[in-house]
PDB file of C-alpha atoms and ligand atoms in Angstrom:
ATOM      1  CA  UNK A   1       6.613  -9.223  -9.614  1.00 63.00           C
ATOM      2  CA  UNK A   2       8.218 -12.565 -10.389  1.00 68.00           C
ATOM      3  CA  UNK A   3      10.960 -13.104  -7.900  1.00 80.00           C
ATOM      4  CA  UNK A   4      13.315 -16.180  -7.325  1.00 85.00           C
ATOM      5  CA  UNK A   5      12.444 -17.665  -3.951  1.00 87.00           C
ATOM      6  CA  UNK A   6      14.689 -16.864  -1.517  1.00 88.00           C
ATOM      7  CA  UNK A   7      15.723 -19.526   1.341  1.00 91.00           C
ATOM      8  CA  UNK A   8      16.958 -16.931   3.562  1.00 95.00           C
ATOM      9  CA  UNK A   9      13.862 -14.878   3.485  1.00 95.00           C
ATOM     10  CA  UNK A  10      11.695 -16.183   6.149  1.00 96.00           C
ATOM     11  CA  UNK A  11      14.287 -16.732   8.976  1.00 97.00           C
ATOM     12  CA  UNK A  12      15.840 -13.215   8.155  1.00 98.00           C
ATOM     13  CA  UNK A  13      12.444 -11.648   8.344  1.00 98.00           C
ATOM     14  CA  UNK A  14      12.108 -13.274  11.527  1.00 98.00           C
ATOM     15  CA  UNK A  15      15.368 -12.458  12.905  1.00 98.00           C
ATOM     16  CA  UNK A  16      14.455  -8.922  12.209  1.00 98.00           C
ATOM     17  CA  UNK A  17      11.378  -8.250  14.692  1.00 97.00           C
ATOM     18  CA  UNK A  18      12.549  -4.691  15.303  1.00 97.00           C
ATOM     19  CA  UNK A  19      11.730  -3.890  11.853  1.00 97.00           C
ATOM     20  CA  UNK A  20       9.011  -6.467  10.992  1.00 98.00           C
ATOM     21  CA  UNK A  21       5.558  -7.447  12.521  1.00 98.00           C
ATOM     22  CA  UNK A  22       4.593 -11.203  12.561  1.00 97.00           C
ATOM     23  CA  UNK A  23       1.524 -11.335  10.371  1.00 95.00           C
ATOM     24  CA  UNK A  24       0.153 -14.167  12.813  1.00 95.00           C
ATOM     25  CA  UNK A  25       0.283 -11.624  15.675  1.00 95.00           C
ATOM     26  CA  UNK A  26      -0.978  -8.603  14.686  1.00 96.00           C
ATOM     27  CA  UNK A  27      -3.270  -8.296  17.532  1.00 94.00           C
ATOM     28  CA  UNK A  28      -0.091  -7.766  19.548  1.00 92.00           C
ATOM     29  CA  UNK A  29       0.202  -4.562  21.533  1.00 94.00           C
ATOM     30  CA  UNK A  30       3.575  -4.029  19.407  1.00 95.00           C
ATOM     31  CA  UNK A  31       1.747  -3.645  16.002  1.00 96.00           C
ATOM     32  CA  UNK A  32      -1.195  -1.785  17.867  1.00 94.00           C
ATOM     33  CA  UNK A  33       1.491   0.642  19.544  1.00 95.00           C
ATOM     34  CA  UNK A  34       3.026   1.542  16.316  1.00 96.00           C
ATOM     35  CA  UNK A  35      -0.132   2.237  14.794  1.00 95.00           C
ATOM     36  CA  UNK A  36      -0.677   4.528  17.851  1.00 91.00           C
ATOM     37  CA  UNK A  37       1.820   6.908  16.339  1.00 84.00           C
ATOM     38  CA  UNK A  38       0.622  10.032  14.990  1.00 78.00           C
ATOM     39  CA  UNK A  39       0.038   9.539  11.526  1.00 84.00           C
ATOM     40  CA  UNK A  40       1.448   6.319  10.070  1.00 97.00           C
ATOM     41  CA  UNK A  41       1.577   6.154   6.422  1.00 98.00           C
ATOM     42  CA  UNK A  42       1.199   2.710   4.387  1.00 98.00           C
ATOM     43  CA  UNK A  43       2.439   1.499   1.213  1.00 98.00           C
ATOM     44  CA  UNK A  44       0.468  -1.548   0.048  1.00 98.00           C
ATOM     45  CA  UNK A  45       2.390  -4.009  -2.356  1.00 98.00           C
ATOM     46  CA  UNK A  46       5.629  -2.201  -1.292  1.00 98.00           C
ATOM     47  CA  UNK A  47       7.666  -4.820  -3.646  1.00 98.00           C
ATOM     48  CA  UNK A  48      11.373  -4.449  -2.601  1.00 98.00           C
ATOM     49  CA  UNK A  49      10.803  -1.157  -0.820  1.00 98.00           C
ATOM     50  CA  UNK A  50      12.544   1.259  -2.569  1.00 98.00           C
ATOM     51  CA  UNK A  51       9.642   3.582  -2.442  1.00 98.00           C
ATOM     52  CA  UNK A  52       8.865   3.813   0.894  1.00 98.00           C
ATOM     53  CA  UNK A  53      12.804   3.931   1.972  1.00 98.00           C
ATOM     54  CA  UNK A  54      13.084   6.700  -0.168  1.00 98.00           C
ATOM     55  CA  UNK A  55      10.043   8.380   1.433  1.00 98.00           C
ATOM     56  CA  UNK A  56      11.262   7.647   5.031  1.00 98.00           C
ATOM     57  CA  UNK A  57      14.688   9.335   4.421  1.00 98.00           C
ATOM     58  CA  UNK A  58      13.232  12.389   3.334  1.00 98.00           C
ATOM     59  CA  UNK A  59      10.710  12.387   6.136  1.00 97.00           C
ATOM     60  CA  UNK A  60      12.564  10.912   9.218  1.00 96.00           C
ATOM     61  CA  UNK A  61       9.773  12.442  11.526  1.00 95.00           C
ATOM     62  CA  UNK A  62       6.798  10.436   9.957  1.00 96.00           C
ATOM     63  CA  UNK A  63       6.302   6.647  10.474  1.00 97.00           C
ATOM     64  CA  UNK A  64       5.860   4.090   7.555  1.00 98.00           C
ATOM     65  CA  UNK A  65       4.752   0.870   7.247  1.00 98.00           C
ATOM     66  CA  UNK A  66       5.218  -1.352   4.453  1.00 98.00           C
ATOM     67  CA  UNK A  67       2.845  -4.258   3.558  1.00 98.00           C
ATOM     68  CA  UNK A  68       4.000  -6.623   1.034  1.00 98.00           C
ATOM     69  CA  UNK A  69       2.563 -10.453   0.555  1.00 97.00           C
ATOM     70  CA  UNK A  70       5.256 -11.625  -1.845  1.00 97.00           C
ATOM     71  CA  UNK A  71       7.940 -13.311   0.704  1.00 96.00           C
ATOM     72  CA  UNK A  72      10.957 -12.922  -1.626  1.00 97.00           C
ATOM     73  CA  UNK A  73      10.133  -9.191  -2.134  1.00 97.00           C
ATOM     74  CA  UNK A  74       9.269  -8.806   1.651  1.00 98.00           C
ATOM     75  CA  UNK A  75      12.829 -10.369   2.463  1.00 98.00           C
ATOM     76  CA  UNK A  76      14.528  -8.011   0.080  1.00 98.00           C
ATOM     77  CA  UNK A  77      12.802  -5.012   1.461  1.00 98.00           C
ATOM     78  CA  UNK A  78      13.357  -6.044   5.003  1.00 98.00           C
ATOM     79  CA  UNK A  79      17.121  -6.343   4.196  1.00 98.00           C
ATOM     80  CA  UNK A  80      17.156  -2.835   2.665  1.00 98.00           C
ATOM     81  CA  UNK A  81      15.351  -1.383   5.451  1.00 98.00           C
ATOM     82  CA  UNK A  82      17.960  -2.744   7.974  1.00 98.00           C
ATOM     83  CA  UNK A  83      20.834  -1.975   6.081  1.00 98.00           C
ATOM     84  CA  UNK A  84      19.432   1.635   5.584  1.00 98.00           C
ATOM     85  CA  UNK A  85      19.512   2.089   9.562  1.00 98.00           C
ATOM     86  CA  UNK A  86      16.054   3.841   9.394  1.00 98.00           C
ATOM     87  CA  UNK A  87      13.874   3.642  12.352  1.00 96.00           C
ATOM     88  CA  UNK A  88      10.885   5.063  10.997  1.00 97.00           C
ATOM     89  CA  UNK A  89       9.727   2.291   8.759  1.00 98.00           C
ATOM     90  CA  UNK A  90       8.255  -1.343   9.688  1.00 98.00           C
ATOM     91  CA  UNK A  91       7.173  -4.031   7.461  1.00 98.00           C
ATOM     92  CA  UNK A  92       4.526  -6.802   7.812  1.00 98.00           C
ATOM     93  CA  UNK A  93       4.987  -9.839   4.986  1.00 98.00           C
ATOM     94  CA  UNK A  94       1.282 -10.337   4.416  1.00 98.00           C
ATOM     95  CA  UNK A  95      -1.576  -9.702   2.367  1.00 98.00           C
ATOM     96  CA  UNK A  96      -3.432  -6.274   2.908  1.00 98.00           C
ATOM     97  CA  UNK A  97      -6.912  -8.480   3.279  1.00 97.00           C
ATOM     98  CA  UNK A  98      -5.419 -10.122   6.033  1.00 97.00           C
ATOM     99  CA  UNK A  99      -3.550  -6.979   7.765  1.00 98.00           C
ATOM    100  CA  UNK A 100      -6.565  -4.415   7.305  1.00 97.00           C
ATOM    101  CA  UNK A 101      -8.807  -6.167  10.122  1.00 96.00           C
ATOM    102  CA  UNK A 102      -6.293  -5.525  12.790  1.00 97.00           C
ATOM    103  CA  UNK A 103      -5.979  -1.896  11.879  1.00 96.00           C
ATOM    104  CA  UNK A 104      -8.235   0.337  14.037  1.00 95.00           C
ATOM    105  CA  UNK A 105     -10.533   2.967  12.710  1.00 94.00           C
ATOM    106  CA  UNK A 106      -9.113   6.383  11.685  1.00 94.00           C
ATOM    107  CA  UNK A 107      -5.431   5.656  12.488  1.00 95.00           C
ATOM    108  CA  UNK A 108      -3.417   5.937   8.973  1.00 97.00           C
ATOM    109  CA  UNK A 109      -2.527   9.381   7.541  1.00 97.00           C
ATOM    110  CA  UNK A 110      -2.183   8.264   4.147  1.00 98.00           C
ATOM    111  CA  UNK A 111      -2.116   5.164   1.768  1.00 98.00           C
ATOM    112  CA  UNK A 112       0.442   4.710  -1.169  1.00 98.00           C
ATOM    113  CA  UNK A 113      -0.372   2.442  -3.963  1.00 98.00           C
ATOM    114  CA  UNK A 114       2.390   2.202  -6.735  1.00 98.00           C
ATOM    115  CA  UNK A 115       2.229   0.349  -9.926  1.00 98.00           C
ATOM    116  CA  UNK A 116      -0.336  -2.155  -8.232  1.00 98.00           C
ATOM    117  CA  UNK A 117      -0.935  -5.180 -10.280  1.00 97.00           C
ATOM    118  CA  UNK A 118      -3.901  -4.178 -12.862  1.00 97.00           C
ATOM    119  CA  UNK A 119      -5.658  -7.387 -12.992  1.00 97.00           C
ATOM    120  CA  UNK A 120      -7.174  -6.509 -16.217  1.00 97.00           C
ATOM    121  CA  UNK A 121      -9.840  -9.328 -16.498  1.00 97.00           C
ATOM    122  CA  UNK A 122     -13.217  -8.252 -15.204  1.00 95.00           C
ATOM    123  CA  UNK A 123     -13.626 -11.489 -13.430  1.00 96.00           C
ATOM    124  CA  UNK A 124     -10.300 -10.663 -11.533  1.00 97.00           C
ATOM    125  CA  UNK A 125     -11.585  -7.066 -10.449  1.00 96.00           C
ATOM    126  CA  UNK A 126     -11.895  -7.967  -6.895  1.00 95.00           C
ATOM    127  CA  UNK A 127      -8.110  -8.363  -6.833  1.00 96.00           C
ATOM    128  CA  UNK A 128      -7.484  -4.843  -7.463  1.00 97.00           C
ATOM    129  CA  UNK A 129      -6.072  -2.776  -4.762  1.00 98.00           C
ATOM    130  CA  UNK A 130      -8.745  -0.430  -5.711  1.00 97.00           C
ATOM    131  CA  UNK A 131     -11.626  -2.739  -5.747  1.00 95.00           C
ATOM    132  CA  UNK A 132     -14.618  -1.276  -3.956  1.00 91.00           C
ATOM    133  CA  UNK A 133     -14.420  -3.314  -0.971  1.00 92.00           C
ATOM    134  CA  UNK A 134     -10.880  -2.303  -0.167  1.00 95.00           C
ATOM    135  CA  UNK A 135     -11.612   1.299  -0.811  1.00 94.00           C
ATOM    136  CA  UNK A 136     -14.003   1.056   1.886  1.00 92.00           C
ATOM    137  CA  UNK A 137     -11.580  -0.466   4.185  1.00 95.00           C
ATOM    138  CA  UNK A 138      -9.163   2.450   3.252  1.00 96.00           C
ATOM    139  CA  UNK A 139     -11.927   4.818   4.197  1.00 94.00           C
ATOM    140  CA  UNK A 140     -12.490   3.207   7.800  1.00 94.00           C
ATOM    141  CA  UNK A 141      -8.814   3.394   8.603  1.00 96.00           C
ATOM    142  CA  UNK A 142      -7.786   6.749   7.442  1.00 96.00           C
ATOM    143  CA  UNK A 143      -8.064   9.712   9.415  1.00 95.00           C
ATOM    144  CA  UNK A 144     -10.411  12.323   8.590  1.00 92.00           C
ATOM    145  CA  UNK A 145      -8.668  14.193   5.831  1.00 93.00           C
ATOM    146  CA  UNK A 146      -6.616  11.197   5.114  1.00 96.00           C
ATOM    147  CA  UNK A 147      -5.426  10.542   1.395  1.00 97.00           C
ATOM    148  CA  UNK A 148      -4.447   7.973  -0.903  1.00 98.00           C
ATOM    149  CA  UNK A 149      -1.725   8.643  -3.259  1.00 98.00           C
ATOM    150  CA  UNK A 150      -1.706   6.263  -6.366  1.00 98.00           C
ATOM    151  CA  UNK A 151       0.714   6.176  -9.316  1.00 98.00           C
ATOM    152  CA  UNK A 152       0.401   3.808 -12.208  1.00 98.00           C
ATOM    153  CA  UNK A 153       1.468   3.539 -15.780  1.00 98.00           C
ATOM    154  CA  UNK A 154      -1.534   1.538 -16.505  1.00 98.00           C
ATOM    155  CA  UNK A 155      -4.498   3.750 -17.568  1.00 98.00           C
ATOM    156  CA  UNK A 156      -6.997   1.144 -17.223  1.00 98.00           C
ATOM    157  CA  UNK A 157      -6.497   0.746 -13.726  1.00 98.00           C
ATOM    158  CA  UNK A 158      -6.236   4.310 -13.283  1.00 98.00           C
ATOM    159  CA  UNK A 159      -9.287   5.473 -14.660  1.00 98.00           C
ATOM    160  CA  UNK A 160     -11.188   2.310 -12.932  1.00 97.00           C
ATOM    161  CA  UNK A 161      -9.882   3.529  -9.466  1.00 98.00           C
ATOM    162  CA  UNK A 162     -10.703   7.370 -10.492  1.00 97.00           C
ATOM    163  CA  UNK A 163     -14.059   6.257 -11.163  1.00 95.00           C
ATOM    164  CA  UNK A 164     -14.146   4.204  -8.103  1.00 94.00           C
ATOM    165  CA  UNK A 165     -12.959   7.038  -5.838  1.00 94.00           C
ATOM    166  CA  UNK A 166     -15.354   9.333  -7.289  1.00 93.00           C
ATOM    167  CA  UNK A 167     -18.391   7.177  -6.595  1.00 89.00           C
ATOM    168  CA  UNK A 168     -17.411   6.763  -3.011  1.00 88.00           C
ATOM    169  CA  UNK A 169     -17.438  10.540  -2.975  1.00 90.00           C
ATOM    170  CA  UNK A 170     -13.690  10.807  -2.437  1.00 95.00           C
ATOM    171  CA  UNK A 171     -12.246  14.492  -3.397  1.00 95.00           C
ATOM    172  CA  UNK A 172      -9.584  14.299  -5.999  1.00 96.00           C
ATOM    173  CA  UNK A 173      -6.930  16.500  -4.616  1.00 96.00           C
ATOM    174  CA  UNK A 174      -4.266  16.187  -7.623  1.00 97.00           C
ATOM    175  CA  UNK A 175      -4.863  14.427 -11.084  1.00 98.00           C
ATOM    176  CA  UNK A 176      -2.076  14.159 -13.598  1.00 98.00           C
ATOM    177  CA  UNK A 177      -2.111  11.533 -16.530  1.00 98.00           C
ATOM    178  CA  UNK A 178       1.444  12.515 -17.318  1.00 98.00           C
ATOM    179  CA  UNK A 179       3.001  13.211 -13.952  1.00 98.00           C
ATOM    180  CA  UNK A 180       6.859  14.539 -14.266  1.00 97.00           C
ATOM    181  CA  UNK A 181       8.988  12.517 -11.776  1.00 97.00           C
ATOM    182  CA  UNK A 182       9.146  13.736  -8.568  1.00 96.00           C
ATOM    183  CA  UNK A 183       7.149  16.923  -8.966  1.00 95.00           C
ATOM    184  CA  UNK A 184       5.372  16.470  -5.801  1.00 97.00           C
ATOM    185  CA  UNK A 185       7.287  16.894  -2.453  1.00 97.00           C
ATOM    186  CA  UNK A 186       5.486  14.035  -0.777  1.00 97.00           C
ATOM    187  CA  UNK A 187       6.749  11.282  -3.235  1.00 98.00           C
ATOM    188  CA  UNK A 188       9.624   9.052  -4.059  1.00 98.00           C
ATOM    189  CA  UNK A 189      10.545   6.699  -6.854  1.00 98.00           C
ATOM    190  CA  UNK A 190       9.547   3.220  -6.719  1.00 98.00           C
ATOM    191  CA  UNK A 191      11.314   0.398  -8.534  1.00 98.00           C
ATOM    192  CA  UNK A 192       8.618  -0.022 -10.897  1.00 98.00           C
ATOM    193  CA  UNK A 193       8.357   3.695 -11.677  1.00 98.00           C
ATOM    194  CA  UNK A 194      12.020   3.763 -12.616  1.00 98.00           C
ATOM    195  CA  UNK A 195      11.595   0.795 -14.906  1.00 98.00           C
ATOM    196  CA  UNK A 196       8.669   2.181 -16.602  1.00 98.00           C
ATOM    197  CA  UNK A 197       9.972   5.783 -16.988  1.00 98.00           C
ATOM    198  CA  UNK A 198      13.100   4.220 -18.833  1.00 98.00           C
ATOM    199  CA  UNK A 199      10.552   2.749 -20.899  1.00 98.00           C
ATOM    200  CA  UNK A 200       9.190   5.953 -21.834  1.00 98.00           C
ATOM    201  CA  UNK A 201       5.464   4.785 -20.326  1.00 98.00           C
ATOM    202  CA  UNK A 202       3.523   7.873 -18.892  1.00 98.00           C
ATOM    203  CA  UNK A 203       2.833   7.898 -15.409  1.00 98.00           C
ATOM    204  CA  UNK A 204      -0.548   8.670 -13.883  1.00 98.00           C
ATOM    205  CA  UNK A 205      -0.942  10.062 -10.459  1.00 98.00           C
ATOM    206  CA  UNK A 206      -3.698  11.094  -8.166  1.00 98.00           C
ATOM    207  CA  UNK A 207      -4.140  11.932  -4.778  1.00 98.00           C
ATOM    208  CA  UNK A 208      -7.763  11.267  -3.260  1.00 97.00           C
ATOM    209  CA  UNK A 209      -9.118  12.522  -0.115  1.00 97.00           C
ATOM    210  CA  UNK A 210     -11.164  10.566   2.340  1.00 94.00           C
ATOM    211  CA  UNK A 211     -14.403  10.250   1.218  1.00 76.00           C
ATOM    212  CA  UNK A 212     -18.165  10.859   2.908  1.00 69.00           C
ATOM    213  CA  UNK A 213     -19.615   7.340   2.368  1.00 60.00           C
ATOM    214  CA  UNK A 214     -19.995   6.038   5.664  1.00 54.00           C
ATOM    215  CA  UNK A 215     -18.700   2.559   6.774  1.00 54.00           C
ATOM    216  CA  UNK A 216     -21.467   2.309   9.205  1.00 51.00           C
ATOM    217  CA  UNK A 217     -23.391  -0.833  10.337  1.00 47.00           C
ATOM    218  CA  UNK A 218     -24.089  -1.890   6.761  1.00 51.00           C
ATOM    219  CA  UNK A 219     -20.470  -2.186   6.037  1.00 52.00           C
ATOM    220  CA  UNK A 220     -19.049  -5.734   6.960  1.00 52.00           C
ATOM    221  CA  UNK A 221     -15.249  -6.104   7.419  1.00 53.00           C
ATOM    222  CA  UNK A 222     -14.155  -7.766   4.329  1.00 53.00           C
ATOM    223  CA  UNK A 223     -13.325 -11.565   4.075  1.00 54.00           C
ATOM    224  CA  UNK A 224      -9.421 -12.448   3.208  1.00 50.00           C
ATOM    225  CA  UNK A 225      -9.531 -13.065  -0.586  1.00 52.00           C
ATOM    226  CA  UNK A 226      -8.517 -16.785   0.034  1.00 48.00           C
ATOM    227  CA  UNK A 227     -12.128 -17.104   1.422  1.00 42.00           C
ATOM    228  CA  UNK A 228     -13.907 -15.429  -1.655  1.00 39.00           C
ATOM    229  CA  UNK A 229     -14.401 -17.237  -5.182  1.00 38.00           C
ATOM    230  CA  UNK A 230     -11.211 -15.912  -6.633  1.00 37.00           C
ATOM    231  CA  UNK A 231     -11.850 -17.022 -10.502  1.00 36.00           C
TER     232      UNK A 231
HETATM  233  C1  LIG B 301       3.796  -4.685  -9.522  1.00 92.62           C
HETATM  234  S1  LIG B 301       4.651  -4.835  -8.211  1.00 92.62           S
HETATM  235  C2  LIG B 301       4.880  -3.005  -7.780  1.00 92.62           C
HETATM  236  C3  LIG B 301       5.994  -2.514  -6.466  1.00 92.62           C
HETATM  237  C4  LIG B 301       6.258  -1.512  -5.861  1.00 92.62           C
HETATM  238  N1  LIG B 301       5.001  -0.893  -5.379  1.00 92.62           N
HETATM  239  C5  LIG B 301       6.870  -0.542  -7.070  1.00 92.62           C
HETATM  240  O1  LIG B 301       6.281   0.287  -7.393  1.00 92.62           O
HETATM  241  O2  LIG B 301       7.943  -0.765  -7.620  1.00 92.62           O
HETATM  242  C6  LIG B 301       3.125  -5.399  -7.172  1.00 92.62           C
HETATM  243  C7  LIG B 301       3.367  -5.691  -5.717  1.00 92.62           C
HETATM  244  O3  LIG B 301       2.302  -5.749  -5.045  1.00 92.62           O
HETATM  245  C8  LIG B 301       2.125  -6.706  -4.147  1.00 92.62           C
HETATM  246  N2  LIG B 301       0.871  -6.823  -3.977  1.00 92.62           N
HETATM  247  C9  LIG B 301      -0.148  -7.174  -4.742  1.00 92.62           C
HETATM  248  N3  LIG B 301      -1.332  -7.429  -4.049  1.00 92.62           N
HETATM  249  C10 LIG B 301      -1.020  -7.190  -2.663  1.00 92.62           C
HETATM  250  C11 LIG B 301      -1.920  -7.275  -1.562  1.00 92.62           C
HETATM  251  N4  LIG B 301      -3.298  -7.899  -1.644  1.00 92.62           N
HETATM  252  N5  LIG B 301      -1.478  -7.334  -0.449  1.00 92.62           N
HETATM  253  C12 LIG B 301       0.033  -7.141  -0.148  1.00 92.62           C
HETATM  254  N6  LIG B 301       0.796  -6.633  -1.558  1.00 92.62           N
HETATM  255  C13 LIG B 301       0.229  -7.227  -2.835  1.00 92.62           C
HETATM  256  C14 LIG B 301       2.700  -7.754  -5.099  1.00 92.62           C
HETATM  257  O4  LIG B 301       3.091  -8.818  -4.328  1.00 92.62           O
HETATM  258  C15 LIG B 301       3.868  -6.934  -5.672  1.00 92.62           C
HETATM  259  O5  LIG B 301       5.233  -7.087  -5.026  1.00 92.62           O
END
């Protein structure tokens, strides 16, 4: 997502700590207390927030957390959340790789991945939001029976993700290679979905239930991508 730098973005996010969490203070009780809510749902790569705001409006008794690493997108999302008056969404403007170590085991009810960057080159596979390492972390933070909800128009990313979930013994509860708009109740439309539907692209959607592969002693918490050899 290419977005113009917004000089007001960072101060705005900092002024709205009732909505946002400081990415450098995720050890803080305030973040941990939010995760103590029964059944928080997170969106990884929430962009400008349309999807998660739509879902939080539809389900006011559930709690949502948007994670977005692009500061401009995160600022716009924060502004929309503030203006919506919703009290059941929070946001962290950070990379999921830097946030996930602060999320305790088995606390998250569901994870949304909407139109994640496909990173088509094999050497960039580790940046995909369904790369094996991060899938193991999703498995760690999801409650028993917790689910991942993924939508994308990119068939290669979709097939890669599906294979990865299956290899990790996740149960595929729902699978569509031509998903009709909003045909599931627990769904909302993202900015990219709107754009791709207008362009006539088919939308793929899956719901995968947490698998059986363990995250026991052999599983080390992931390194932030910045420390991994990126290219
Ligand atoms: C193609 S956009 C899709 C935005 C939105 N989900 C939608 O469907 O309209 C992908 C977004 O994911 C964010 N993103 C990519 N990798 C991320 C990561 N590792 N952690 C947090 N956000 C990430 C990008 O900054 C970008 O805003």
